[in-house]
Amino acid sequence: MCGIVGYVGGREIMPILIGGLRRLEYRGYDSAGVAVLTSDGVWMRKAEGKIAALESEINGEGVKGAVGIGHTRWATHGAPTRENAHPHVDHTGHFLLVHNGIIDNYLELRREVQEAGFPCTSDTDSEVLVQLIASVYEDSLERAVRGALARVEGTFGIAVVSDRDPEVAVVARRGSPLVIGLGEDETFFASDIAALVAHTRQVVYLADNEMAVIRAGSFITKTIQNQSVDKPVHEVDWDLGSIERDGYDHFMLKEIHEQPRSVADTMRGRLDATDATARLNGLNLTPADTREIKRVVFLACGTSWHAALVGECMFEALAGIPTEVEYASEFRYRRSPLPDPGTLFIALSQSGETADTLAALREARRRGSRAIGLVNVVGSTIARETDGGVYLHAGPEIGVASTKAFTSQLAALAMMALKFGRAREISEARGVDILRALNALPAQIEQTLKVDPLVRSIAERYSDRQNFLYLGRGYNFPVALEGALKLKEISYIHAEGYPAAEMKHGPIALIDAHMPVVFIATQDAIYDKILANIQEVRARKGRVIVIASEGDEAIGAHADHVIHIPRTLDFLTPILAVIPLQLLAYHIAVLRKCDVDQPRNLAKSVTVE
């Protein structure tokens, strides 16, 4: 959520700040602002709405300065107004701050700074922090920021500049990401690598409770408690083209069509034909460790939670390990017994920064359990704080509605289940069959994408409907949940995913001649059961859309529309079945003239609880 970008150096500064903010638009925001330290003092412009509104406010004004910060805000405390937009400035006009996160004790701090003569004029928790920094400043911006942060409870990623210390920017983080980009005689910083890759591939990731003093071409990192920290420099392994649309109308459509490659990249070098297993050395689990696992608990939110539900079925079927899926947002707040030593926690997060998932992970580790992560972003907090894990290598995902990260998560979970199963009970012959099916997936995804024209025609017929129902069973029940979520996220249509057999326990009351009902009805072990559920809908005149197995022509007699996908093993079917549902949501959203890549009220990386 929110976005921070900043620069210290000799180049023209406004294109860097505005360009960086545009690269962060996908994170979700409702206002934006920039500030620059000039020879005449502080220059700042802010605007409600999109970055185009901010550019209109700037109106081509020439601004010269070596230090600047920018921000896109996703409102928490206070409405998305110009007054509440960042950067925030203290009442003296000398200190400016941009902030991601939430300050839990801001009311207490607000009273203190106002009693000290530093009045707050916005509704935000963020402004309190810049007033606090100004109130403790003596002769060093670094010391003032450190002193203020010692008082703060909550989460933050901040950048602070001041014309009292005009050659530096001070950044710090706790629970909200910040990355530093290195150039020649210039230094960049941002909340996301996407804002930096146009300028540098050399980056440094700040960890929680670390801060950095940034100058042109140099930086010093310390803990907030003032202990020196040596930080490794990482090479970003993707380029600017990865975050461009490349001729597609939307990032979401591009990312749907990238799935043959993203799934292949997730599996590349990890399928071991010699031992009929998966090679996942990053898990840091020996075969003996794997055999000692008595229980697996997934921690996830949103789309990652749906992937975990598929993973639950995979782990139980292939590895014989009792598995549970927890909403990360609820895990910490339930009274539950301490996990036994044989419990393995697996945290799923595309960004690796999801606040609820990170907090649940820390709680699991506090209880003494082993925890591993499954994330897409290299160097993310979850990746650093787990005992091991799997990187998806799906490439940057810019569309807020996750597509390729979901299918890459499923591919990674399938490899993990295979690895665990081979160490416990799966035969070599079964392992060979699974490897063959995994290797076939990229080509099968490519084939599945050919249904796009058919899906668009279905979307044209039903884009005016206000309610959808998605039904599936077994491995495909989570696919129904994910299909409904995609439609809700980007088209604002009410949609529900349900286990097909549960429909008659309530949702069947909704079905009439106007209700589209999407079934995932591939020819798996419970195919006959879901055919019966389809008949229940048809008897009530519901409009039936079916995702079916290639070659299943008979199902056409029971449906208004049939979308065929290639056949694969039952537990891999969700990777193919979800793709038509992604396309259906996309085309309906376009037809309804919705903002596909930046749907209202949503943010890509949810870094607040």
Coordinates of C-alpha atoms in Angstrom, one line a residue:
M1 CA 0.0 0.0 0.0
C2 CA 1.1 3.6 -0.5
G3 CA 4.3 4.4 -2.3
I4 CA 7.5 6.2 -1.5
V5 CA 10.2 7.4 -3.9
G6 CA 13.1 9.7 -3.3
Y7 CA 16.4 11.0 -4.8
V8 CA 19.6 12.6 -3.7
G9 CA 21.9 13.6 -6.6
G10 CA 22.6 16.0 -9.4
R11 CA 20.1 15.1 -12.1
E12 CA 16.9 16.9 -12.9
I13 CA 14.7 15.8 -10.0
M14 CA 11.1 16.1 -11.1
P15 CA 11.1 13.4 -13.8
I16 CA 12.7 11.0 -11.3
L17 CA 10.1 11.6 -8.7
I18 CA 7.1 11.6 -11.0
G19 CA 8.4 8.7 -13.0
G20 CA 9.0 6.7 -9.8
L21 CA 5.5 7.5 -8.5
R22 CA 4.0 6.3 -11.8
R23 CA 5.9 3.0 -11.4
L24 CA 4.2 2.7 -8.0
E25 CA 0.6 3.4 -9.2
Y26 CA -0.2 -0.3 -9.2
R27 CA 0.1 -0.5 -5.4
G28 CA -3.1 1.5 -5.1
Y29 CA -3.5 5.1 -4.0
D30 CA -6.0 8.0 -3.7
S31 CA -3.7 11.1 -3.5
A32 CA -0.1 12.0 -4.3
G33 CA 2.5 14.7 -3.6
V34 CA 6.2 15.7 -4.1
A35 CA 8.6 17.9 -2.2
V36 CA 12.0 19.2 -3.2
L37 CA 14.7 21.1 -1.2
T38 CA 15.6 24.1 -3.4
S39 CA 18.1 26.9 -2.9
D40 CA 15.1 29.1 -2.0
G41 CA 13.8 26.6 0.6
V42 CA 11.1 23.9 0.6
W43 CA 9.0 23.4 -2.6
M44 CA 6.0 21.1 -2.3
R45 CA 2.9 20.2 -4.4
K46 CA 0.1 17.8 -3.5
A47 CA -3.2 16.7 -5.1
E48 CA -6.2 14.5 -4.4
G49 CA -6.7 11.7 -7.0
K50 CA -4.3 10.3 -9.6
I51 CA -0.8 11.4 -10.5
A52 CA -2.2 13.3 -13.5
A53 CA -3.9 15.6 -11.0
L54 CA -0.5 16.2 -9.3
E55 CA 1.1 17.0 -12.7
S56 CA -1.6 19.5 -13.4
E57 CA -0.9 21.1 -10.0
I58 CA 2.8 21.3 -10.8
N59 CA 1.9 22.7 -14.3
G60 CA 5.4 22.3 -15.8
E61 CA 7.0 24.4 -13.1
G62 CA 10.7 24.2 -13.2
V63 CA 12.1 22.9 -10.0
K64 CA 15.8 22.6 -9.2
G65 CA 17.1 20.7 -6.2
A66 CA 19.3 17.8 -5.2
V67 CA 17.1 16.2 -2.6
G68 CA 13.4 15.3 -3.1
I69 CA 10.7 12.9 -2.0
G70 CA 7.4 11.8 -3.4
H71 CA 4.4 9.7 -2.2
T72 CA 1.2 8.0 -3.3
R73 CA -1.2 7.6 -0.4
W74 CA -3.8 4.9 0.3
A75 CA -6.0 6.5 3.0
T76 CA -6.2 5.0 6.5
H77 CA -6.5 7.9 9.0
G78 CA -8.4 10.7 7.3
A79 CA -10.2 11.0 3.9
P80 CA -8.2 11.1 0.6
T81 CA -7.9 14.9 0.6
R82 CA -5.2 17.4 -0.4
E83 CA -4.7 18.3 3.3
N84 CA -4.2 14.6 4.2
A85 CA -1.9 13.8 1.3
H86 CA 1.8 13.4 1.8
P87 CA 4.5 14.8 2.1
H88 CA 3.6 16.3 5.5
V89 CA 5.4 19.3 6.7
D90 CA 5.9 20.5 10.3
H91 CA 4.4 23.8 11.3
T92 CA 7.7 25.6 11.0
G93 CA 7.9 24.6 7.3
H94 CA 11.4 23.1 7.6
F95 CA 10.8 19.3 7.9
L96 CA 9.0 17.1 5.4
L97 CA 8.0 13.4 5.7
V98 CA 6.4 10.7 3.7
H99 CA 5.2 7.6 5.6
N100 CA 3.7 4.2 4.9
G101 CA 2.2 2.2 7.7
I102 CA 0.2 3.1 10.8
I103 CA 1.3 4.8 14.1
D104 CA -0.7 3.1 16.8
N105 CA 0.0 5.6 19.5
Y106 CA -0.5 8.7 17.4
L107 CA -3.2 10.1 19.6
E108 CA -0.9 10.2 22.6
L109 CA 1.9 11.7 20.5
R110 CA -0.5 14.2 18.9
R111 CA -1.4 15.6 22.3
E112 CA 2.3 15.8 23.3
V113 CA 3.4 17.7 20.2
Q114 CA 0.5 20.1 20.3
E115 CA 1.1 20.9 23.9
A116 CA 4.8 21.6 22.9
G117 CA 3.6 24.1 20.4
F118 CA 3.6 22.0 17.2
P119 CA -0.1 22.0 16.0
C120 CA -1.4 19.2 13.7
T121 CA -3.6 20.4 10.8
S122 CA -4.4 17.1 9.0
D123 CA -6.4 14.1 10.1
T124 CA -3.5 11.7 9.6
D125 CA -1.4 9.8 12.0
S126 CA 1.6 10.5 9.7
E127 CA 1.7 14.2 10.4
V128 CA 2.2 13.6 14.1
L129 CA 5.6 12.0 13.3
V130 CA 7.0 15.0 11.3
Q131 CA 5.8 17.4 14.1
L132 CA 7.6 15.1 16.6
I133 CA 10.8 15.1 14.6
A134 CA 10.7 18.9 14.4
S135 CA 10.1 19.2 18.1
V136 CA 13.2 17.2 19.0
Y137 CA 15.5 18.5 16.3
E138 CA 18.7 20.2 17.6
D139 CA 21.5 20.0 15.0
S140 CA 21.2 16.7 13.2
L141 CA 18.3 15.3 11.2
E142 CA 19.5 11.8 11.8
R143 CA 19.4 12.2 15.6
A144 CA 16.0 13.8 15.4
V145 CA 14.5 11.0 13.4
R146 CA 16.1 8.4 15.7
G147 CA 14.8 10.2 18.8
A148 CA 11.3 10.4 17.4
L149 CA 11.1 6.8 16.3
A150 CA 12.1 5.7 19.8
R151 CA 8.7 7.0 20.8
V152 CA 6.7 5.4 18.0
E153 CA 4.5 2.3 18.3
G154 CA 3.3 0.8 15.1
T155 CA 4.6 0.3 11.6
F156 CA 6.4 2.6 9.3
G157 CA 8.5 3.1 6.2
I158 CA 9.5 6.7 6.2
A159 CA 11.7 9.2 4.4
V160 CA 12.5 12.6 6.0
V161 CA 14.2 15.7 4.5
S162 CA 14.8 19.1 5.9
D163 CA 16.3 22.4 4.7
R164 CA 18.0 22.5 8.0
D165 CA 20.1 19.6 6.8
P166 CA 19.8 20.0 3.1
E167 CA 22.2 17.5 1.7
V168 CA 20.7 14.3 3.2
A169 CA 17.6 12.2 3.4
V170 CA 16.9 9.9 6.3
V171 CA 14.9 6.7 5.8
A172 CA 13.8 4.1 8.2
R173 CA 11.5 1.0 8.3
R174 CA 9.6 -1.2 10.7
G175 CA 7.0 -3.5 9.0
S176 CA 6.8 -1.5 5.8
P177 CA 9.5 -2.0 3.0
L178 CA 12.2 0.4 1.9
V179 CA 14.9 -0.2 -0.6
I180 CA 17.9 1.9 -1.5
G181 CA 19.2 2.2 -5.1
L182 CA 22.8 2.9 -5.8
G183 CA 24.0 5.1 -8.7
E184 CA 27.2 7.0 -9.6
D185 CA 27.2 10.1 -7.5
E186 CA 23.5 9.7 -6.8
T187 CA 21.3 7.6 -4.6
F188 CA 17.7 6.6 -4.9
F189 CA 15.2 5.2 -2.4
A190 CA 11.7 3.8 -2.6
S191 CA 9.2 1.5 -1.1
D192 CA 9.4 -0.8 -4.1
I193 CA 12.1 -1.8 -6.6
A194 CA 9.7 -0.9 -9.5
A195 CA 10.4 2.8 -8.8
L196 CA 14.1 2.3 -9.2
V197 CA 14.8 -0.1 -12.1
A198 CA 14.7 2.6 -14.7
H199 CA 17.9 4.0 -13.0
T200 CA 19.8 1.2 -11.3
R201 CA 19.9 -2.5 -10.7
Q202 CA 22.1 -2.3 -7.5
V203 CA 19.9 -2.2 -4.4
V204 CA 20.1 -2.6 -0.7
Y205 CA 17.1 -3.8 1.4
L206 CA 16.5 -2.2 4.8
A207 CA 15.4 -4.7 7.5
D208 CA 13.0 -3.9 10.3
N209 CA 14.3 -1.3 12.8
E210 CA 17.0 -0.1 10.5
M211 CA 17.6 3.4 9.1
A212 CA 19.9 5.0 6.6
V213 CA 21.4 8.4 6.1
I214 CA 21.5 9.0 2.4
R215 CA 23.7 11.4 0.4
A216 CA 24.5 11.7 -3.2
G217 CA 26.4 8.5 -4.1
S218 CA 26.6 7.2 -0.5
F219 CA 24.6 5.9 2.4
I220 CA 25.2 4.8 6.0
T221 CA 23.0 2.2 7.6
K222 CA 22.4 1.8 11.3
T223 CA 19.8 0.3 13.6
I224 CA 17.3 2.8 15.1
Q225 CA 19.2 2.2 18.3
N226 CA 22.3 3.6 16.5
Q227 CA 24.3 0.4 15.9
S228 CA 26.2 0.2 12.6
V229 CA 24.9 -2.3 10.1
D230 CA 26.8 -3.7 7.0
K231 CA 24.3 -4.3 4.2
P232 CA 24.9 -6.5 1.2
V233 CA 24.2 -5.1 -2.3
H234 CA 21.8 -7.1 -4.4
E235 CA 21.5 -7.2 -8.2
V236 CA 17.9 -6.8 -9.5
D237 CA 17.3 -9.7 -11.9
W238 CA 14.5 -8.0 -14.0
D239 CA 14.5 -5.0 -16.2
L240 CA 12.2 -2.1 -17.0
G241 CA 10.5 -4.1 -19.7
S242 CA 9.1 -6.4 -17.1
I243 CA 7.0 -3.6 -15.7
E244 CA 5.8 -2.2 -19.0
R245 CA 2.6 -3.3 -20.8
D246 CA 4.4 -4.4 -24.0
G247 CA 1.4 -3.6 -26.2
Y248 CA -1.3 -5.1 -24.0
D249 CA -4.2 -2.8 -22.9
H250 CA -3.7 -3.6 -19.3
F251 CA -1.0 -5.2 -17.0
M252 CA -3.6 -7.8 -15.9
L253 CA -4.1 -9.1 -19.5
K254 CA -0.3 -9.1 -20.0
E255 CA 0.2 -11.1 -16.8
I256 CA -2.5 -13.6 -17.7
H257 CA -0.7 -14.2 -21.0
E258 CA 2.7 -14.5 -19.2
Q259 CA 1.6 -17.5 -17.3
P260 CA 3.2 -20.2 -19.6
R261 CA 6.5 -18.5 -19.0
S262 CA 6.0 -17.6 -15.3
V263 CA 5.0 -21.2 -14.4
A264 CA 8.0 -22.5 -16.4
D265 CA 10.3 -20.1 -14.5
T266 CA 8.9 -21.3 -11.2
M267 CA 9.8 -24.9 -12.1
R268 CA 13.0 -24.2 -14.0
G269 CA 15.9 -26.2 -12.6
R270 CA 13.7 -27.7 -9.8
L271 CA 12.4 -30.9 -11.4
D272 CA 14.8 -33.8 -10.7
A273 CA 14.2 -36.6 -13.2
T274 CA 17.0 -38.8 -11.6
D275 CA 15.2 -39.2 -8.3
A276 CA 11.7 -38.4 -9.6
T277 CA 11.3 -35.6 -7.2
A278 CA 11.6 -31.8 -6.9
R279 CA 14.8 -30.1 -6.0
L280 CA 14.0 -27.3 -3.5
N281 CA 17.2 -26.7 -1.6
G282 CA 16.0 -23.3 -0.3
L283 CA 13.6 -25.1 2.0
N284 CA 16.6 -26.2 4.2
L285 CA 14.8 -29.5 5.0
T286 CA 16.6 -32.8 4.8
P287 CA 14.6 -35.9 3.8
A288 CA 14.8 -36.9 7.5
D289 CA 13.4 -33.4 8.5
T290 CA 10.5 -34.0 6.0
R291 CA 9.6 -37.3 7.4
E292 CA 9.4 -35.9 10.9
I293 CA 6.8 -33.3 9.9
K294 CA 3.5 -34.2 11.7
R295 CA 1.4 -31.3 10.6
V296 CA 1.5 -28.4 8.1
V297 CA -0.2 -25.1 8.7
F298 CA -0.5 -22.6 5.8
L299 CA -0.7 -18.8 6.7
A300 CA -2.1 -16.6 4.0
C301 CA -4.5 -13.9 2.9
G302 CA -6.7 -13.3 -0.2
T303 CA -5.5 -15.1 -3.4
S304 CA -2.6 -16.7 -1.5
W305 CA -5.2 -18.2 0.9
H306 CA -7.0 -19.8 -2.1
A307 CA -3.7 -21.2 -3.3
A308 CA -3.1 -22.6 0.2
L309 CA -6.4 -24.4 0.1
V310 CA -5.3 -26.2 -3.0
G311 CA -2.0 -26.9 -1.3
E312 CA -3.8 -28.4 1.6
C313 CA -5.4 -31.0 -0.7
M314 CA -2.0 -31.6 -2.4
F315 CA -0.1 -32.2 0.8
E316 CA -2.7 -34.5 2.3
A317 CA -3.1 -36.5 -0.9
L318 CA 0.6 -36.7 -2.0
A319 CA 2.5 -36.6 1.3
G320 CA -0.1 -37.9 3.8
I321 CA 0.5 -34.9 6.1
P322 CA -2.4 -33.5 8.0
T323 CA -2.7 -29.9 6.8
E324 CA -4.6 -26.8 7.8
V325 CA -5.1 -23.4 6.2
E326 CA -5.3 -20.3 8.5
Y327 CA -6.4 -16.8 7.7
A328 CA -3.2 -15.0 8.7
S329 CA -5.3 -12.0 9.8
E330 CA -7.1 -14.2 12.4
F331 CA -4.3 -16.5 13.5
R332 CA -2.8 -14.3 16.2
Y333 CA -6.1 -13.5 17.8
R334 CA -7.4 -17.0 18.4
R335 CA -6.6 -19.0 21.6
S336 CA -5.0 -22.2 20.5
P337 CA -2.6 -24.7 22.0
L338 CA 1.1 -24.3 21.3
P339 CA 2.1 -26.1 18.2
D340 CA 4.0 -29.3 18.7
P341 CA 7.6 -29.6 17.4
G342 CA 6.5 -31.5 14.3
T343 CA 4.4 -28.6 13.0
L344 CA 5.7 -26.8 9.9
F345 CA 4.3 -23.4 9.1
I346 CA 4.3 -22.2 5.5
A347 CA 3.6 -18.5 4.8
L348 CA 2.3 -17.6 1.4
S349 CA 2.6 -14.0 0.1
Q350 CA 3.2 -12.6 -3.4
S351 CA 4.9 -9.5 -2.1
G352 CA 6.6 -11.1 0.9
E353 CA 5.4 -8.0 2.9
T354 CA 1.8 -8.7 3.7
A355 CA 1.4 -7.4 7.2
D356 CA -1.1 -9.9 8.5
T357 CA 0.9 -12.9 7.1
L358 CA 4.2 -11.5 8.4
A359 CA 2.7 -11.0 11.9
A360 CA 1.2 -14.6 11.9
L361 CA 4.6 -15.9 10.8
R362 CA 6.4 -14.1 13.6
E363 CA 3.8 -15.5 16.1
A364 CA 4.4 -19.1 14.8
R365 CA 8.2 -18.7 15.2
R366 CA 7.8 -17.1 18.6
R367 CA 6.0 -20.3 19.6
G368 CA 9.1 -22.3 18.6
S369 CA 7.8 -23.8 15.3
R370 CA 9.8 -24.1 12.1
A371 CA 8.5 -21.7 9.4
I372 CA 9.2 -21.4 5.7
G373 CA 8.0 -18.9 3.1
L374 CA 6.7 -19.0 -0.4
V375 CA 7.1 -15.5 -1.9
N376 CA 7.7 -13.8 -5.3
V377 CA 9.8 -10.8 -4.2
V378 CA 13.5 -11.6 -3.6
G379 CA 14.8 -9.9 -0.4
S380 CA 11.3 -9.3 1.0
T381 CA 10.7 -9.4 4.8
I382 CA 9.1 -12.9 4.8
A383 CA 11.9 -14.3 2.8
R384 CA 14.4 -12.9 5.3
E385 CA 12.6 -14.0 8.4
T386 CA 11.8 -17.6 7.6
D387 CA 13.9 -20.7 8.1
G388 CA 13.9 -21.4 4.4
G389 CA 11.5 -21.2 1.4
V390 CA 10.8 -21.1 -2.3
Y391 CA 11.0 -18.1 -4.5
L392 CA 8.3 -18.1 -7.3
H393 CA 10.5 -16.3 -9.9
A394 CA 7.2 -15.3 -11.6
G395 CA 8.5 -11.8 -12.3
P396 CA 7.0 -8.6 -11.2
E397 CA 3.2 -8.6 -11.0
I398 CA 1.8 -5.1 -11.5
G399 CA -1.9 -5.7 -11.8
V400 CA -3.6 -5.4 -8.4
A401 CA -5.6 -8.6 -9.1
S402 CA -3.1 -11.4 -8.8
T403 CA -3.0 -13.9 -11.8
K404 CA 0.4 -15.3 -12.6
A405 CA 1.5 -15.2 -8.9
F406 CA -1.4 -17.5 -8.1
T407 CA -0.6 -20.1 -10.7
S408 CA 3.1 -19.9 -9.8
Q409 CA 2.2 -20.5 -6.2
L410 CA 0.2 -23.6 -7.2
A411 CA 3.2 -24.9 -9.2
A412 CA 5.5 -24.3 -6.3
L413 CA 3.1 -26.0 -3.9
A414 CA 2.8 -29.0 -6.2
M415 CA 6.6 -29.3 -6.2
M416 CA 6.7 -29.1 -2.5
A417 CA 4.0 -31.8 -2.1
L418 CA 6.0 -34.0 -4.5
K419 CA 9.2 -33.5 -2.6
F420 CA 7.5 -34.3 0.7
G421 CA 5.6 -37.2 -0.8
R422 CA 8.7 -38.8 -2.3
A423 CA 10.4 -38.6 1.1
R424 CA 7.5 -40.3 2.8
E425 CA 5.2 -42.5 0.7
I426 CA 5.0 -41.7 -3.1
S427 CA 6.6 -44.4 -5.3
E428 CA 9.2 -43.6 -8.0
A429 CA 6.7 -44.5 -10.7
R430 CA 4.2 -42.0 -9.3
G431 CA 6.9 -39.4 -9.1
V432 CA 7.8 -39.9 -12.7
D433 CA 4.1 -39.4 -13.7
I434 CA 3.9 -36.2 -11.7
L435 CA 7.1 -34.8 -13.2
R436 CA 5.8 -35.5 -16.7
A437 CA 2.6 -33.7 -15.9
L438 CA 4.5 -30.7 -14.4
N439 CA 6.7 -30.5 -17.5
A440 CA 3.6 -30.4 -19.7
L441 CA 2.0 -27.5 -17.9
P442 CA 3.5 -24.5 -19.7
A443 CA 2.4 -25.8 -23.1
Q444 CA -1.1 -26.6 -21.7
I445 CA -1.4 -23.1 -20.3
E446 CA -0.5 -21.8 -23.7
Q447 CA -3.3 -24.0 -25.2
T448 CA -5.8 -22.8 -22.5
L449 CA -5.2 -19.2 -23.4
K450 CA -6.7 -19.9 -26.8
V451 CA -10.1 -19.8 -25.2
D452 CA -9.9 -16.1 -24.9
P453 CA -12.3 -15.2 -27.8
L454 CA -14.9 -17.6 -26.4
V455 CA -14.5 -16.2 -22.9
R456 CA -14.9 -12.7 -24.3
S457 CA -18.2 -13.7 -26.0
I458 CA -19.5 -15.1 -22.8
A459 CA -18.5 -11.9 -21.0
E460 CA -20.4 -9.8 -23.5
R461 CA -23.5 -11.7 -22.7
Y462 CA -23.3 -11.5 -18.9
S463 CA -21.4 -8.2 -18.2
D464 CA -24.6 -6.5 -17.1
R465 CA -25.4 -9.0 -14.3
Q466 CA -25.0 -8.0 -10.7
N467 CA -24.5 -11.4 -9.2
F468 CA -22.5 -14.5 -10.1
L469 CA -22.1 -17.9 -8.4
Y470 CA -18.9 -20.0 -8.8
L471 CA -19.0 -23.7 -7.8
G472 CA -16.4 -26.4 -7.6
R473 CA -15.5 -29.5 -5.6
G474 CA -12.3 -31.0 -4.3
Y475 CA -9.3 -29.3 -5.8
N476 CA -11.5 -27.0 -7.8
F477 CA -13.5 -25.6 -4.9
P478 CA -10.6 -23.1 -4.2
V479 CA -10.7 -22.2 -7.9
A480 CA -14.3 -21.3 -7.5
L481 CA -13.3 -19.0 -4.7
E482 CA -10.5 -17.4 -6.7
G483 CA -12.7 -16.9 -9.8
A484 CA -15.3 -15.1 -7.7
L485 CA -12.7 -13.0 -6.0
K486 CA -11.2 -11.9 -9.4
L487 CA -14.7 -10.8 -10.6
K488 CA -15.4 -8.9 -7.3
E489 CA -12.0 -7.2 -7.3
I490 CA -12.0 -5.7 -10.8
S491 CA -15.6 -5.5 -12.0
Y492 CA -17.4 -4.7 -8.7
I493 CA -19.9 -7.5 -9.3
H494 CA -21.1 -9.4 -6.3
A495 CA -19.8 -13.0 -6.7
E496 CA -19.6 -15.9 -4.3
G497 CA -17.5 -19.1 -4.5
Y498 CA -19.0 -22.2 -2.9
P499 CA -18.4 -25.9 -2.7
A500 CA -20.9 -27.2 -5.2
A501 CA -22.5 -29.7 -2.8
E502 CA -23.1 -26.9 -0.3
M503 CA -25.2 -24.9 -2.8
K504 CA -28.4 -26.5 -1.7
H505 CA -27.8 -25.4 1.9
G506 CA -28.5 -21.8 1.1
P507 CA -27.2 -20.2 -2.1
I508 CA -29.7 -22.2 -4.2
A509 CA -32.3 -19.7 -3.1
L510 CA -30.5 -17.1 -5.3
I511 CA -30.8 -19.0 -8.5
D512 CA -33.1 -17.9 -11.2
A513 CA -33.1 -17.2 -14.9
H514 CA -30.9 -14.2 -14.5
M515 CA -28.1 -15.8 -12.4
P516 CA -24.9 -16.9 -14.1
V517 CA -23.5 -20.0 -12.4
V518 CA -19.9 -21.0 -13.2
F519 CA -19.0 -24.6 -12.6
I520 CA -15.5 -26.1 -12.6
A521 CA -16.5 -29.5 -13.8
T522 CA -13.4 -31.3 -15.1
Q523 CA -13.4 -35.1 -15.4
D524 CA -11.9 -35.9 -12.1
A525 CA -12.7 -38.4 -9.3
I526 CA -16.0 -36.6 -8.4
Y527 CA -17.1 -35.6 -11.9
D528 CA -20.5 -37.5 -11.5
K529 CA -21.2 -35.6 -8.3
I530 CA -20.8 -32.2 -9.8
L531 CA -22.9 -33.2 -12.8
A532 CA -25.7 -33.7 -10.3
N533 CA -25.1 -30.2 -9.0
I534 CA -25.3 -28.8 -12.5
Q535 CA -28.7 -30.4 -12.9
E536 CA -29.9 -28.7 -9.7
V537 CA -29.1 -25.3 -11.2
R538 CA -30.6 -26.1 -14.5
A539 CA -33.8 -27.2 -12.9
R540 CA -34.1 -23.7 -11.5
K541 CA -33.3 -22.0 -14.9
G542 CA -29.9 -20.7 -13.9
R543 CA -27.5 -19.9 -16.7
V544 CA -24.7 -22.5 -16.6
I545 CA -21.1 -21.8 -17.6
V546 CA -18.8 -24.8 -17.4
I547 CA -15.1 -25.2 -17.3
A548 CA -14.7 -28.8 -18.7
S549 CA -12.0 -31.3 -19.7
E550 CA -10.9 -31.4 -23.3
G551 CA -12.8 -34.0 -25.1
D552 CA -15.8 -33.9 -22.8
E553 CA -18.4 -33.0 -25.4
A554 CA -21.3 -34.7 -23.6
I555 CA -21.4 -32.0 -20.9
G556 CA -22.6 -29.5 -23.5
A557 CA -26.1 -31.0 -23.1
H558 CA -26.1 -29.7 -19.5
A559 CA -24.7 -26.2 -20.0
D560 CA -25.3 -22.9 -21.7
H561 CA -21.6 -22.4 -22.4
V562 CA -18.7 -24.8 -22.2
I563 CA -15.0 -23.8 -22.0
H564 CA -12.6 -26.7 -22.5
I565 CA -9.2 -27.0 -20.9
P566 CA -6.5 -29.6 -21.4
R567 CA -6.5 -32.7 -19.2
T568 CA -3.9 -33.1 -16.5
L569 CA -3.6 -34.8 -13.1
D570 CA -6.4 -33.8 -10.7
F571 CA -4.2 -31.8 -8.4
L572 CA -2.8 -29.7 -11.2
T573 CA -6.1 -28.9 -12.8
P574 CA -6.6 -25.7 -10.8
I575 CA -3.6 -24.2 -12.6
L576 CA -5.4 -24.6 -15.9
A577 CA -9.0 -24.1 -14.7
V578 CA -8.4 -20.7 -13.2
I579 CA -7.2 -19.1 -16.4
P580 CA -10.6 -18.9 -18.2
L581 CA -11.9 -17.4 -14.9
Q582 CA -9.2 -14.8 -14.9
L583 CA -10.1 -13.9 -18.5
L584 CA -13.8 -13.8 -17.7
A585 CA -13.2 -11.3 -14.9
Y586 CA -10.9 -9.2 -17.1
H587 CA -13.3 -9.0 -20.1
I588 CA -16.3 -8.2 -17.9
A589 CA -14.4 -5.4 -16.1
V590 CA -13.3 -3.9 -19.4
L591 CA -16.9 -4.0 -20.8
R592 CA -18.1 -2.3 -17.6
K593 CA -15.4 0.3 -18.1
C594 CA -13.7 -0.4 -14.7
D595 CA -10.1 0.4 -13.8
V596 CA -8.7 -3.1 -14.3
D597 CA -5.2 -2.6 -13.0
Q598 CA -6.1 -0.2 -10.2
P599 CA -9.5 -1.2 -8.9
R600 CA -11.1 1.1 -6.3
N601 CA -10.2 0.7 -2.6
L602 CA -7.6 -2.0 -3.3
A603 CA -3.8 -2.1 -2.9
K604 CA -1.3 -4.5 -4.3
S605 CA 0.8 -5.0 -1.2
V606 CA -1.2 -4.8 2.0
T607 CA 1.3 -3.6 4.5
V608 CA -1.2 -2.5 7.2
E609 CA -3.2 -4.7 9.4

